[in-house]
Short mmCIF file of C-alpha atoms in Angstrom, two decimals:
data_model
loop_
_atom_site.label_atom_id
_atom_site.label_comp_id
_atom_site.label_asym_id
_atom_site.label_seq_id
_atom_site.Cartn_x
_atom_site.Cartn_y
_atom_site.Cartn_z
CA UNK D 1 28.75 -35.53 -30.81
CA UNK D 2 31.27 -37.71 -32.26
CA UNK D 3 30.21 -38.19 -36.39
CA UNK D 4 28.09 -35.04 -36.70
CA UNK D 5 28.98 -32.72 -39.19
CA UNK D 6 30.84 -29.72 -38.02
CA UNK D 7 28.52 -26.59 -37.84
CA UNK D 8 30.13 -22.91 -38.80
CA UNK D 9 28.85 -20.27 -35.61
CA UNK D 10 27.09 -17.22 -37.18
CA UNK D 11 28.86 -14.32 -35.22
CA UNK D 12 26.84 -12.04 -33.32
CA UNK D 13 26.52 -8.71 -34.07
CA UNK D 14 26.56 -6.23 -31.03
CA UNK D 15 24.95 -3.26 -31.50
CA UNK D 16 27.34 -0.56 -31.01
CA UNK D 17 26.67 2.53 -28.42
CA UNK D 18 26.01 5.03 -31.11
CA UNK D 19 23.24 2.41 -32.56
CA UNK D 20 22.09 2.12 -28.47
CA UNK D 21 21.47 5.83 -28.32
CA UNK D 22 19.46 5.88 -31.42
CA UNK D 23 17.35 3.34 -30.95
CA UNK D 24 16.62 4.97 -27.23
CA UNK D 25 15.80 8.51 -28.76
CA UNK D 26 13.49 7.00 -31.10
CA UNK D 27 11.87 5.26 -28.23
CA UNK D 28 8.44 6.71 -26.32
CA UNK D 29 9.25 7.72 -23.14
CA UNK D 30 6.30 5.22 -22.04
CA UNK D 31 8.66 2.29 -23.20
CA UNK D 32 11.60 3.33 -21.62
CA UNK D 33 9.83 3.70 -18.03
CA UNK D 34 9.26 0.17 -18.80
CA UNK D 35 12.44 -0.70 -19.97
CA UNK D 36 13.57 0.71 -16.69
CA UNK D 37 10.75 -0.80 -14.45
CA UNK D 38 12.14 -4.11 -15.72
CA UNK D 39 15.58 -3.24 -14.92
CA UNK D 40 14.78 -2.36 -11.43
CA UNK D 41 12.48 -5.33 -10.97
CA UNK D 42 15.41 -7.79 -11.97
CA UNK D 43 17.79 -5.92 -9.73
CA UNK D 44 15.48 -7.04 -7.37
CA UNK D 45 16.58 -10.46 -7.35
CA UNK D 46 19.87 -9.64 -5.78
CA UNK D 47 17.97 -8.51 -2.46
CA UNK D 48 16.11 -10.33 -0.03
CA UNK D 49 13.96 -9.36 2.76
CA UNK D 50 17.23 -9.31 4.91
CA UNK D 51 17.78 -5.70 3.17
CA UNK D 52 14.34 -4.31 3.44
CA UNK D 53 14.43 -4.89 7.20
CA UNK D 54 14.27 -1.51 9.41
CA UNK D 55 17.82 -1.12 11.77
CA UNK D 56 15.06 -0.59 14.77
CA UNK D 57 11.69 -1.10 15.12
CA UNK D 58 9.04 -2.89 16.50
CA UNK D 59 6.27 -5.07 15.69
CA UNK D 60 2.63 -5.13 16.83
CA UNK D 61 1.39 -8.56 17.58
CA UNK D 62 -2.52 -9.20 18.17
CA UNK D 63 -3.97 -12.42 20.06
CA UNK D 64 -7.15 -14.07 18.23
CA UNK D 65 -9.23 -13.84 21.20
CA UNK D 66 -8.72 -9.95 21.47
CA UNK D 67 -11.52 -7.31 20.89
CA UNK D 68 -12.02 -5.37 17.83
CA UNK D 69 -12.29 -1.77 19.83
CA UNK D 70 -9.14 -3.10 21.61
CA UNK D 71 -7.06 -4.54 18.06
CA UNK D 72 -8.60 -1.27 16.58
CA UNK D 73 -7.01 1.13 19.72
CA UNK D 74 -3.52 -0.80 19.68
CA UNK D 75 -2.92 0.21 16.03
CA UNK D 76 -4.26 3.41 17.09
CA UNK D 77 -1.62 3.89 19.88
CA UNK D 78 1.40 2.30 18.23
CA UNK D 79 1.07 4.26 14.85
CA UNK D 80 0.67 1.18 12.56
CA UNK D 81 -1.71 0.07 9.68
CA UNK D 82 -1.31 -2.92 10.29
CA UNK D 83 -0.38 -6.43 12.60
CA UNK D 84 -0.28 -9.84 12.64
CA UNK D 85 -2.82 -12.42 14.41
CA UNK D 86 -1.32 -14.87 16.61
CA UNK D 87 -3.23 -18.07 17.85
CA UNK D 88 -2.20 -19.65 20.84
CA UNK D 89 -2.87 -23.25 21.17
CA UNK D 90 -2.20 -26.09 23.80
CA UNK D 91 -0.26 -27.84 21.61
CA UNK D 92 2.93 -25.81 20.53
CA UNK D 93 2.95 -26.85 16.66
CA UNK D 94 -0.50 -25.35 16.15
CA UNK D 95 0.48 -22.05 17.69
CA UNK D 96 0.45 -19.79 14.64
CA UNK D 97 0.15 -16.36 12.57
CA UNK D 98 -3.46 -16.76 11.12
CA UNK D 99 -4.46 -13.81 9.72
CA UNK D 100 -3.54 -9.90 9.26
CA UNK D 101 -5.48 -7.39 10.74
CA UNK D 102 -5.42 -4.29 8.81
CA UNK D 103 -7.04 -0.53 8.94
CA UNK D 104 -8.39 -2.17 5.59
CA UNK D 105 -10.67 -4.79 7.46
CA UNK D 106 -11.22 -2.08 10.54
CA UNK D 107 -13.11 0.37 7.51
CA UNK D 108 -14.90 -2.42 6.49
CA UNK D 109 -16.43 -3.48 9.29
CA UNK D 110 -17.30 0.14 10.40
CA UNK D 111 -18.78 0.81 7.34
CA UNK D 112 -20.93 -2.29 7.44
CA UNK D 113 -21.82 -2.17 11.13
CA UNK D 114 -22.48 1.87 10.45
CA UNK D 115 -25.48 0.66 7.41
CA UNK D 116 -26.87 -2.00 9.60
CA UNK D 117 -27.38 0.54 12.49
CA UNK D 118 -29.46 3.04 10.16
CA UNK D 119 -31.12 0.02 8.72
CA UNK D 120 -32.40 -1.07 11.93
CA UNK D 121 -32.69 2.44 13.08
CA UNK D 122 -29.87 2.16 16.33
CA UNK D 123 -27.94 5.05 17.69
CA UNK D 124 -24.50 4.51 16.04
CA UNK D 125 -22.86 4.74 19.18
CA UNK D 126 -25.02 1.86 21.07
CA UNK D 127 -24.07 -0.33 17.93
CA UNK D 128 -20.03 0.36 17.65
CA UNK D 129 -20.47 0.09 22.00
CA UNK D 130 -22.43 -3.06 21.50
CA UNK D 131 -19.69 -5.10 19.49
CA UNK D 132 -18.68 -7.93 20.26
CA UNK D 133 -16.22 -9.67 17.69
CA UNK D 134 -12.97 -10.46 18.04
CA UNK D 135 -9.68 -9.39 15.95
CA UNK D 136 -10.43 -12.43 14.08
CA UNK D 137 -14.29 -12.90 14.08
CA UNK D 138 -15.03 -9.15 12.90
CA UNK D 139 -12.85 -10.42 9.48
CA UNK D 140 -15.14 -13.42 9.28
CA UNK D 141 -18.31 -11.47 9.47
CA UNK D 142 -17.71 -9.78 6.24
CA UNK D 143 -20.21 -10.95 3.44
CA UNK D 144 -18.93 -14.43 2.44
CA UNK D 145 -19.43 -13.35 -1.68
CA UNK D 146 -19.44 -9.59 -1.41
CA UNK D 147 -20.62 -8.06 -5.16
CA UNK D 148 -19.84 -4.27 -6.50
CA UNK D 149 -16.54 -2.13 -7.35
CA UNK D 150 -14.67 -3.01 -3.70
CA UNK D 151 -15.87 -6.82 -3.78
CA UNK D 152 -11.80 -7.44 -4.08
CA UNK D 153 -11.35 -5.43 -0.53
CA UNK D 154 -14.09 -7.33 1.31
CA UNK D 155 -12.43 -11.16 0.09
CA UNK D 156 -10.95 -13.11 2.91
CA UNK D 157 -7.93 -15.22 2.52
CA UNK D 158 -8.01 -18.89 4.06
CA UNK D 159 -4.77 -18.43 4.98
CA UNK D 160 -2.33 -15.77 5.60
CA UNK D 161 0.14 -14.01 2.92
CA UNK D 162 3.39 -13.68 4.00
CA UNK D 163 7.10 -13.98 3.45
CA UNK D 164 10.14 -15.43 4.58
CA UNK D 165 13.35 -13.32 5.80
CA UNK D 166 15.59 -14.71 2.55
CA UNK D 167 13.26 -14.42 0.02
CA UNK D 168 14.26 -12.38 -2.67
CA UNK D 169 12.85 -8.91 -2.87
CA UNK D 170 11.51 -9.61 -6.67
CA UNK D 171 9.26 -12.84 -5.37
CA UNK D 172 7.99 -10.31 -2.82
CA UNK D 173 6.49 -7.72 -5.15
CA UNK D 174 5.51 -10.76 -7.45
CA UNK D 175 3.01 -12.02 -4.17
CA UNK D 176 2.23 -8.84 -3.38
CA UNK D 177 1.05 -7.78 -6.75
CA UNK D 178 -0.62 -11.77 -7.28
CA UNK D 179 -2.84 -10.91 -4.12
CA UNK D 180 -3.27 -7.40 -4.74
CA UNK D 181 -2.45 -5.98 -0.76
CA UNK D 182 -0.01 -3.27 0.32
CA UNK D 183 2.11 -4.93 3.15
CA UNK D 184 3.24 -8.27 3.67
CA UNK D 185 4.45 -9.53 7.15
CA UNK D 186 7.98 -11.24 7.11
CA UNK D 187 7.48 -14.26 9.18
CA UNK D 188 10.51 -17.16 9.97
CA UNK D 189 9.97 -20.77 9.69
CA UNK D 190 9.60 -23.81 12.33
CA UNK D 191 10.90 -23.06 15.04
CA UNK D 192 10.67 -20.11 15.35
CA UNK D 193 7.76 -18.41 13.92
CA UNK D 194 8.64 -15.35 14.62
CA UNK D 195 7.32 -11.95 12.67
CA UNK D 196 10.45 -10.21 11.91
CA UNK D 197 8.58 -7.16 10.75
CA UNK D 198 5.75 -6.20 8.05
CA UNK D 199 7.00 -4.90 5.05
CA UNK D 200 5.12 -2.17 3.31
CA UNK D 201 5.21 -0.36 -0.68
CA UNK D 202 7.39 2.87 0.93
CA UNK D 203 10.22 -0.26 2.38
CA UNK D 204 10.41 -1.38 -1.39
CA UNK D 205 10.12 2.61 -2.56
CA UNK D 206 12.74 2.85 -0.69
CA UNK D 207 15.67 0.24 -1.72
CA UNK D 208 14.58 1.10 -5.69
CA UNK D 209 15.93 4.67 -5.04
CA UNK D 210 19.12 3.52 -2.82
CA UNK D 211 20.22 1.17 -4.96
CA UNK D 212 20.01 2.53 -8.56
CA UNK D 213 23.33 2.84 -10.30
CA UNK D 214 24.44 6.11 -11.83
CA UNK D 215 23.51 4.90 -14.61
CA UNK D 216 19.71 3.99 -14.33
CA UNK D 217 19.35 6.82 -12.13
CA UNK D 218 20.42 9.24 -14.99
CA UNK D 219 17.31 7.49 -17.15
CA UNK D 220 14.43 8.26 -14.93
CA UNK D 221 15.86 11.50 -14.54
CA UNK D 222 15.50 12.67 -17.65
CA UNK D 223 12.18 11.38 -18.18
CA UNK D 224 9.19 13.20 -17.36
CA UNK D 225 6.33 12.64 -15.02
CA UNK D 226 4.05 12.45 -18.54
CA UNK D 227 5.60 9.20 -19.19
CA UNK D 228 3.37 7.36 -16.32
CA UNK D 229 0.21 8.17 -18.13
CA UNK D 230 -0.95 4.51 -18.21
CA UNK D 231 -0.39 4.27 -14.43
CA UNK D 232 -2.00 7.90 -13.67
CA UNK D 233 -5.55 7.39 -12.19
CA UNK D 234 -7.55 9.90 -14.06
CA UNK D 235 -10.83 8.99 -12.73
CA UNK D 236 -10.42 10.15 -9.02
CA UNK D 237 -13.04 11.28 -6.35
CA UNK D 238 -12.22 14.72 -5.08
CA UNK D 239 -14.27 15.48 -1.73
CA UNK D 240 -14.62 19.12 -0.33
CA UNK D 241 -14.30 20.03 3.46
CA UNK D 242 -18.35 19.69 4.18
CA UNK D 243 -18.51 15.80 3.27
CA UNK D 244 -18.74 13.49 6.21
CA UNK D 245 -16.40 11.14 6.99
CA UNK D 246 -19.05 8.11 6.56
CA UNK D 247 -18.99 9.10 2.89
CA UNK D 248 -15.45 8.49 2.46
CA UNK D 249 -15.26 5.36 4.35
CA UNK D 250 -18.10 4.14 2.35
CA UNK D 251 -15.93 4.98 -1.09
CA UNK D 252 -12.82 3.15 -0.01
CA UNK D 253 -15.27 -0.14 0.38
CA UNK D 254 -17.27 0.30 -2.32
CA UNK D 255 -14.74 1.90 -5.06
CA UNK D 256 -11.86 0.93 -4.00
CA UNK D 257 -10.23 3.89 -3.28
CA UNK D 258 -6.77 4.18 -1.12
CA UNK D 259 -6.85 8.06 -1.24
CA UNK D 260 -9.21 10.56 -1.29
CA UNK D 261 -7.83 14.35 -2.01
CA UNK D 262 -9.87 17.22 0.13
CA UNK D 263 -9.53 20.34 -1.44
CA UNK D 264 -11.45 23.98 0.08
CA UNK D 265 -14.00 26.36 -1.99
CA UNK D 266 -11.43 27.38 -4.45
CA UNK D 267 -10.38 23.93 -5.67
CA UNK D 268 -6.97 23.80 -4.10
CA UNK D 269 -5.95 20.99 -2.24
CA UNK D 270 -5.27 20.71 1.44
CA UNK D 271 -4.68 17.46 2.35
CA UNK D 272 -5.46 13.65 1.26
CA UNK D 273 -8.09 11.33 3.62
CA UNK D 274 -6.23 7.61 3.03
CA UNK D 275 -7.31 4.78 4.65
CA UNK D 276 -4.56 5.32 8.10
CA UNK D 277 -6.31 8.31 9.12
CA UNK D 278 -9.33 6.22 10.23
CA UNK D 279 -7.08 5.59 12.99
CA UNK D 280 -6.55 9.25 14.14
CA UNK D 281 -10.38 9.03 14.66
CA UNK D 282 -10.34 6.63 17.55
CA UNK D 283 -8.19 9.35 19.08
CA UNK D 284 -9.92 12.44 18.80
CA UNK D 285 -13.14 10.25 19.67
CA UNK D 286 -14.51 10.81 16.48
CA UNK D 287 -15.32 7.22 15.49
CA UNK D 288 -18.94 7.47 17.55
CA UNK D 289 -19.69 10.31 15.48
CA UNK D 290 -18.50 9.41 11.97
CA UNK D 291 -21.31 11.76 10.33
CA UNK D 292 -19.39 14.88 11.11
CA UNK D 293 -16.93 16.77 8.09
CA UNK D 294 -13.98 15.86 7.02
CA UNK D 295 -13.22 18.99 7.96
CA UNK D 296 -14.06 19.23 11.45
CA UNK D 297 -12.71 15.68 12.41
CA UNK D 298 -9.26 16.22 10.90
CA UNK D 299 -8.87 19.90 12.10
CA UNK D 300 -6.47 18.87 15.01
CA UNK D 301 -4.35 17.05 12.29
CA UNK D 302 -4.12 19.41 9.57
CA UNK D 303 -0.57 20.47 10.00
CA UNK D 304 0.26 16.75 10.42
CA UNK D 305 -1.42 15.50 7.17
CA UNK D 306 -0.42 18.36 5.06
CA UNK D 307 3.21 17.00 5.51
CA UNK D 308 1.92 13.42 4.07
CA UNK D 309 1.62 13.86 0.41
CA UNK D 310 3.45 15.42 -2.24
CA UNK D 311 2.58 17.17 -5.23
CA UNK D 312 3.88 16.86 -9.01
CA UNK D 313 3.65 18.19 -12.39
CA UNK D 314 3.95 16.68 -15.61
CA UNK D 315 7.00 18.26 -16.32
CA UNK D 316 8.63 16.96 -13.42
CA UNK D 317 10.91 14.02 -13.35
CA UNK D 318 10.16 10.58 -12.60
CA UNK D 319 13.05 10.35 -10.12
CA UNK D 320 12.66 13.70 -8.72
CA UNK D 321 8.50 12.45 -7.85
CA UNK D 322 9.90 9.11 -6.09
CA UNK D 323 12.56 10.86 -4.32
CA UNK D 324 9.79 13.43 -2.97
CA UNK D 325 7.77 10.95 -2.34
CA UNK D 326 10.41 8.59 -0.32
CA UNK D 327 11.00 11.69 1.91
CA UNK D 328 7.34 12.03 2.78
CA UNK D 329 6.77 9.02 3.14
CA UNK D 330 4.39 8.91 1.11
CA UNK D 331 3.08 5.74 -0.95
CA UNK D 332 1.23 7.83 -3.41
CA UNK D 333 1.59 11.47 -5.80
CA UNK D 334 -1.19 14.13 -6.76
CA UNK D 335 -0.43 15.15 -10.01
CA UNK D 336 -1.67 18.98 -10.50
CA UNK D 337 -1.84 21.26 -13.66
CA UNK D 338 -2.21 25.19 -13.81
CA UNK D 339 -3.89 26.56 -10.82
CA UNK D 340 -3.13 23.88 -8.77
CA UNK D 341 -6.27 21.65 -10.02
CA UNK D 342 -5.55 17.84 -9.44
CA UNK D 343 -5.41 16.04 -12.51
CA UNK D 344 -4.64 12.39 -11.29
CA UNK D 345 -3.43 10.33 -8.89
CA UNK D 346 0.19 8.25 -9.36
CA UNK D 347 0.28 5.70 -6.59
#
């Protein structure tokens, strides 16, 4: 401003790279996975949903009036977790996505139509043969102010979550991890409402390890597995071959659980039960007889599921556990010690 007294600029001192490297080998290697975490998330801002987008694919569209057995049997057939509710109406502007249906709210509602049938004493069968809810009325039937360790699974949204095509990848994972779910559909605007596709924690697992520079690659590959120990789930369930697959429907309601690792007599793992494999039971017919093992109702799959999840040590890199776990396609790591003993779960 014109009569203000001139001010003298205090030059800024930039650290030098010698000072850099110091200061980074006097860090804990906890602070510089977060150091890089941030990093990746504000490279994120120079994506949108444009880039997460599959080259081919399709997506699985559900009308609110269909049946539950038939919403549950066309995830079943197509191979996906998940798809969008459409609503038709007379009037073109209230035609809609409403709601997601997911194998989330399909466990659920097994799990509470599977108590209510021993509480009133009906063959399982009958009741899962007697439904009658919709895609959309089965999600409404959950308890309206649910209480225990999965209360946050059983809440229902008034409206549905979702994204638009040129949103930046970094307000994504910010709505995702405000609302706490797994897969977001990416869904235009007026006119078109169209769902482009639903976008999912291996799409953004994905672009993280594509698009690190050498440089930022280099630091997560020198730092050890170890340095994720306030994101390792210590406190896991570990089920054995014999327990029935009720049981571990009933844990990922009540506790919350996305993955459950089966190991045999010895300890050693042999596969993980996550919440997609419900959907393999609809197939084998095992759904009207959900008191049967683990064991027994995944025995047709086990070659399939034993190439779904990868193992690490502590030792191991952190870029070396998300590329194996990009190549499995897996959304989640067992973390094992000496004898093969799972030790935690890094998801």
């Amino acid at each position: 401003r014109q009569g203000s007294p001139r001010q003298e600029m205090t030059p800024i001192e930039l650290p030098t790279s010698r000072a850099v490297a110091e200061e980074r080998a006097q860090a804990k290697p906890e602070d510089e996975l977060r150091s890089w975490a941030f990093y990746a998330v504000c490279s994120f801002r120079h994506f949108t949903c444009y880039d997460l987008m599959p080259e081919s694919g399709r997506v699985v569209v559900l009308e609110s009036t269909l049946h539950f057995m038939d919403g549950y049997n066309a995830l079943a057939v197509h191979h996906s977790n998940s798809a969008p509710i459409w609503r038709n109406a007379a009037n073109p502007r209230d035609q809609r996505f409403v709601d997601m249906f997911t194998v989330t709210d399909i466990i659920v509602f097994l799990v509470n139509l599977y108590r209510r049938a021993m509480t009133e004493g009906v063959s399982w069968s009958e009741k899962l043969l007697g439904v009658k809810q919709t895609v959309v009325s089965c999600k409404s039937s959950l308890p309206s102010s649910p209480t225990g360790p999965g209360a946050a699974t059983q809440l229902k949204h008034t409206e549905l979550i979702s994204t638009r095509p040129d949103d930046t990848v970094c307000e994504l994972v910010e709505r995702m991890r405000l609302h706490r779910i797994h897969r977001i559909p990416v869904i235009a605007n007026w006119p078109h409402r169209m769902c482009n596709c639903v976008v999912d924690q291996a799409a953004i697992l994905k672009i993280l390890i594509d698009k690190l520079d050498v440089h930022n690659r280099e630091r997560v590959e020198n730092l050890p597995v170890s340095a994720c120990e306030p994101f390792i789930e210590r406190d896991i369930f570990v089920a054995d071959l014999s327990v029935p697959v009720i049981e571990l429907l009933a844990k990922f309601v009540d506790e919350q659980y996305s993955v459950i690792p089966i190991t045999n007599a010895a300890g050693s793992m042999v596969y993980a039960f996550n919440r997609d494999d419900v959907l393999l039971l609809l197939k084998d017919k095992q759904v009207y007889s959900v008191d049967v093992p683990v064991g027994k109702a995944m025995e047709q799959h086990l070659e399939s599921l034993q190439t779904r999840y990868c193992l690490c040590s502590a030792k191991d890199s952190v870029y070396k556990m998300l590329c194996r776990m990009q190549v499995r396609g897996a959304q989640w790591c067992a973390l094992v010690g000496d004898g093969h003993k799972i030790e935690g779960l890094i998801t």
